[in-house]
XYZ file of C-alpha atoms in Angstrom:
314
model
C 109.633 103.302 78.357
C 109.259 105.661 81.345
C 108.138 105.301 85.182
C 107.137 107.505 87.760
C 108.434 107.600 91.330
C 106.184 109.164 94.177
C 107.468 109.883 97.685
C 104.585 110.967 99.912
C 105.782 112.996 102.929
C 103.977 114.870 105.627
C 104.353 118.233 104.054
C 105.096 117.442 100.350
C 104.688 114.797 97.743
C 107.768 114.434 95.646
C 107.282 112.979 92.124
C 109.836 112.202 89.590
C 109.565 111.007 85.934
C 112.499 108.522 84.976
C 113.728 106.398 82.084
C 114.775 102.797 82.366
C 118.258 103.639 83.217
C 117.521 105.588 86.322
C 117.925 109.003 84.728
C 115.514 111.506 86.265
C 113.887 113.500 83.350
C 111.784 115.669 85.508
C 111.022 116.053 89.257
C 108.417 118.317 91.079
C 106.630 118.354 94.281
C 102.978 119.243 95.320
C 101.750 119.918 98.790
C 100.268 117.102 101.001
C 96.798 117.858 101.766
C 96.303 116.122 105.189
C 92.784 117.576 105.944
C 89.731 115.243 105.980
C 91.874 112.238 107.191
C 94.226 112.659 104.059
C 91.505 111.854 101.598
C 92.979 114.039 98.947
C 96.506 112.705 99.046
C 96.321 109.927 96.647
C 94.071 111.667 94.281
C 96.405 114.766 94.226
C 99.312 112.387 93.482
C 97.310 110.651 90.708
C 96.387 113.865 88.995
C 99.974 115.042 89.088
C 101.132 111.996 87.363
C 98.374 112.210 84.610
C 99.055 115.768 84.198
C 102.854 115.127 83.628
C 101.988 112.284 81.083
C 99.701 114.896 79.140
C 102.395 117.499 79.341
C 104.997 114.947 77.844
C 102.587 113.339 75.344
C 102.981 109.883 77.156
C 100.375 107.241 76.613
C 99.697 104.623 79.240
C 101.589 102.171 77.061
C 104.646 104.344 77.529
C 104.708 104.019 81.340
C 105.827 100.738 83.079
C 104.136 101.733 86.213
C 104.234 103.945 89.487
C 106.266 103.261 92.496
C 105.093 104.940 95.763
C 106.710 105.391 99.134
C 104.589 105.895 102.201
C 105.703 106.907 105.822
C 104.447 103.906 107.445
C 104.262 100.280 107.495
C 103.045 98.949 104.197
C 101.898 95.307 103.628
C 103.027 93.337 100.438
C 99.524 93.955 98.798
C 100.085 97.742 99.094
C 97.796 98.568 101.936
C 98.544 100.675 105.096
C 96.792 99.942 108.423
C 97.792 103.429 109.626
C 100.002 106.382 108.764
C 99.851 108.866 111.456
C 101.796 111.687 109.638
C 99.143 111.633 106.745
C 95.972 111.279 108.809
C 95.279 107.752 107.364
C 93.860 104.796 109.061
C 93.335 101.898 106.756
C 94.124 102.829 103.156
C 94.624 100.766 100.116
C 97.363 102.862 98.567
C 98.077 100.362 95.627
C 94.402 99.653 94.744
C 93.452 103.341 94.945
C 96.300 104.681 92.798
C 95.737 102.019 90.324
C 92.180 103.038 89.968
C 92.916 106.650 89.800
C 95.631 106.389 87.078
C 94.835 103.234 85.184
C 98.637 102.277 85.696
C 100.409 99.488 87.555
C 101.481 100.595 90.923
C 103.801 99.113 93.709
C 103.970 100.600 97.248
C 106.329 100.300 100.148
C 107.631 101.900 103.241
C 109.411 105.209 102.426
C 112.660 104.365 104.147
C 112.904 100.846 102.482
C 112.279 102.709 99.160
C 114.924 105.217 99.801
C 117.345 102.250 100.513
C 116.463 100.842 97.252
C 117.312 104.126 95.522
C 120.611 104.297 97.159
C 121.269 100.794 96.032
C 120.222 101.628 92.463
C 122.113 104.743 91.929
C 123.391 106.180 95.137
C 125.756 105.273 97.778
C 125.266 101.560 97.403
C 125.274 101.678 93.717
C 125.527 97.894 92.253
C 125.171 96.315 95.723
C 122.305 93.915 96.218
C 122.494 93.536 100.102
C 122.423 96.806 101.797
C 121.369 98.353 105.234
C 120.318 101.971 105.026
C 120.223 103.960 108.310
C 118.501 107.442 108.106
C 119.292 109.691 111.021
C 117.120 112.682 111.207
C 114.343 113.494 113.879
C 114.044 109.739 114.457
C 115.844 106.777 112.967
C 114.671 105.220 109.907
C 115.937 102.100 108.104
C 115.661 100.196 104.896
C 116.935 96.675 104.394
C 117.606 95.331 100.890
C 118.467 91.520 100.481
C 119.300 90.096 96.970
C 118.156 93.364 95.520
C 114.719 93.043 97.157
C 113.153 95.050 99.873
C 112.396 93.300 103.077
C 108.670 94.082 103.859
C 107.861 91.561 106.414
C 104.455 90.120 107.477
C 103.039 93.310 108.976
C 104.842 95.844 106.693
C 107.344 96.675 109.601
C 110.495 95.193 108.000
C 113.417 97.815 108.437
C 112.054 99.712 111.438
C 115.395 99.836 112.898
C 114.895 102.806 114.812
C 112.647 100.931 117.314
C 115.000 98.236 118.075
C 115.298 98.014 121.871
C 118.855 98.869 122.972
C 118.923 100.210 126.428
C 117.331 98.851 129.589
C 115.752 101.212 132.261
C 115.827 104.241 129.923
C 113.933 107.026 131.572
C 111.859 108.354 128.710
C 109.324 106.921 126.374
C 110.024 106.714 122.574
C 107.356 107.965 120.237
C 106.351 104.525 119.572
C 105.654 103.999 123.367
C 108.591 101.703 124.143
C 111.500 102.681 126.205
C 115.113 102.507 125.218
C 114.961 102.466 121.366
C 117.812 103.087 119.076
C 116.049 106.192 117.894
C 116.332 107.725 121.264
C 120.042 107.885 121.195
C 121.023 107.800 117.652
C 118.818 110.499 115.905
C 119.301 114.144 115.893
C 117.281 114.486 118.866
C 118.884 111.504 120.521
C 122.492 112.937 119.996
C 121.145 116.265 121.617
C 119.856 114.334 124.559
C 123.301 112.651 125.041
C 125.238 115.910 124.787
C 122.783 117.587 127.127
C 122.969 114.877 129.719
C 126.829 114.768 129.443
C 126.792 118.587 130.270
C 124.522 118.326 133.076
C 126.251 115.217 134.599
C 129.772 117.083 134.689
C 131.585 120.382 135.086
C 133.833 119.554 132.119
C 134.666 122.503 130.013
C 133.195 122.356 126.625
C 132.477 124.841 123.627
C 128.867 123.271 123.523
C 128.210 125.141 127.022
C 128.176 128.370 124.920
C 126.231 126.993 121.948
C 122.653 125.845 121.266
C 122.951 122.055 121.589
C 122.241 120.050 118.485
C 123.524 116.963 116.645
C 125.395 119.429 114.155
C 126.856 121.361 117.028
C 128.131 118.309 118.667
C 129.995 117.178 115.399
C 131.093 120.728 114.837
C 132.651 120.513 118.341
C 134.151 117.211 117.489
C 135.993 118.728 114.562
C 137.350 121.264 117.153
C 138.622 118.489 119.208
C 136.228 119.265 122.126
C 136.586 116.352 124.682
C 132.936 116.266 125.779
C 131.688 116.412 122.234
C 134.040 113.485 121.279
C 132.782 111.486 124.253
C 129.309 112.091 123.088
C 129.848 111.093 119.544
C 131.698 107.990 121.038
C 128.598 107.043 122.896
C 126.414 107.650 119.889
C 128.722 105.593 117.702
C 128.719 102.662 120.284
C 124.860 102.522 120.192
C 124.538 102.609 116.404
C 127.558 100.530 115.730
C 126.081 97.862 118.058
C 122.667 98.013 116.382
C 124.071 97.636 112.948
C 126.139 94.662 113.901
C 123.027 93.052 115.198
C 121.217 93.875 112.006
C 124.260 92.733 109.993
C 124.275 89.188 111.749
C 120.835 88.739 110.195
C 121.158 90.242 106.611
C 124.943 90.136 106.135
C 125.307 93.263 104.010
C 127.804 94.356 101.477
C 127.395 98.035 102.476
C 125.969 99.998 105.144
C 124.624 103.467 104.106
C 124.175 106.335 106.526
C 121.873 109.024 105.472
C 119.426 111.678 106.846
C 120.334 115.156 108.125
C 122.728 114.067 110.670
C 124.943 112.352 107.960
C 125.832 115.832 106.770
C 128.487 115.713 109.484
C 130.421 113.555 106.836
C 133.161 110.902 107.321
C 133.629 111.918 110.989
C 130.467 110.474 111.808
C 131.153 107.411 109.926
C 134.502 106.952 111.789
C 132.683 106.579 115.203
C 129.933 104.236 113.885
C 132.305 101.885 111.796
C 134.872 101.332 114.586
C 132.241 100.271 117.036
C 130.536 98.179 114.372
C 133.942 96.296 113.995
C 133.895 95.625 117.829
C 130.458 94.024 117.804
C 129.966 92.367 114.351
C 130.281 88.791 113.673
C 133.516 88.136 112.020
C 132.356 87.539 108.385
C 130.048 90.618 108.606
C 133.109 92.906 109.360
C 133.572 92.809 105.650
C 130.826 95.309 105.082
C 131.809 98.649 103.964
C 130.209 102.040 105.063
C 129.084 104.782 102.816
C 127.355 108.196 103.230
C 123.976 108.408 101.192
C 124.264 110.220 98.138
C 120.730 110.979 96.820
C 119.547 113.157 99.817
C 115.601 114.106 99.645
C 115.482 112.418 96.351
C 116.307 108.940 97.331
C 112.569 108.164 97.756
C 111.652 109.280 94.260
C 114.586 107.107 92.853
C 113.711 103.948 94.928
C 110.129 104.238 94.226
C 110.960 104.362 90.281
C 113.267 101.224 90.663
C 110.321 99.454 92.632
C 108.048 100.131 89.577
C 110.756 99.025 87.187
C 111.442 95.764 89.004
C 107.718 94.929 89.263
C 107.286 95.657 85.417
C 110.417 93.576 84.749
C 109.031 90.554 86.630
C 105.903 90.387 84.569
């Protein structure tokens, strides 16, 4: 028996063919055609799956199902009210993919799906209660409780990047609110904190001679640069506090940090974890921290796992 994991992104659609043990047998990607309000995206993904089945001589009886990750809130029934990055307004992702392929389909938000992948075979392998924070251009999140994705009533479970954290923040977030976690803990948020620190003081720093970025900040931290360390400390306080609040609700075994910013490595975890310990409820301090291991493949792994869990529950 096999299954497919599909991770629909704004630039490419990643696909993977898996066995029941979580081994990826094949993975590939196709362009995301967003023109005409994204009407080609799901038919393209379906054709890619059916083509691979034909190539591998797989019948529909050989395939447990297809899991799909989508960038946006996804309701329990597999529908999406809007996915701006794909050009979609309302879209019945589950129904459309089932009609196009003739296979069972399960759909969820891409960050939640990535969290499930990390819990299956990645940085949280073997754990049933997981928080994933992905730090990239924005801050994504995935919450796994007792092995299940928290979707929520409106498909917005796990949108941790839009937790309100700072009053009187001067700039609007992409979501329209002010003072979101994403504004101070993403790659762009860390850059903002560093640039503000540089502007507010005359302190010597190697960052004054470099293009400021999240990577530059953590590289400077490794060089023992005081201003960079202060910036990282501020970032760690914001993210550590936010994760402590989430942990008070979900009580995770492990908190996984992923996304491009996590490439800074364990030095980043140090700033976050020590602040988490300050703010966390006593029992929740037992949670361990880990770096994500699956990288850009987390979505297809998690989508495949979601398909397998759906198949097993029938």
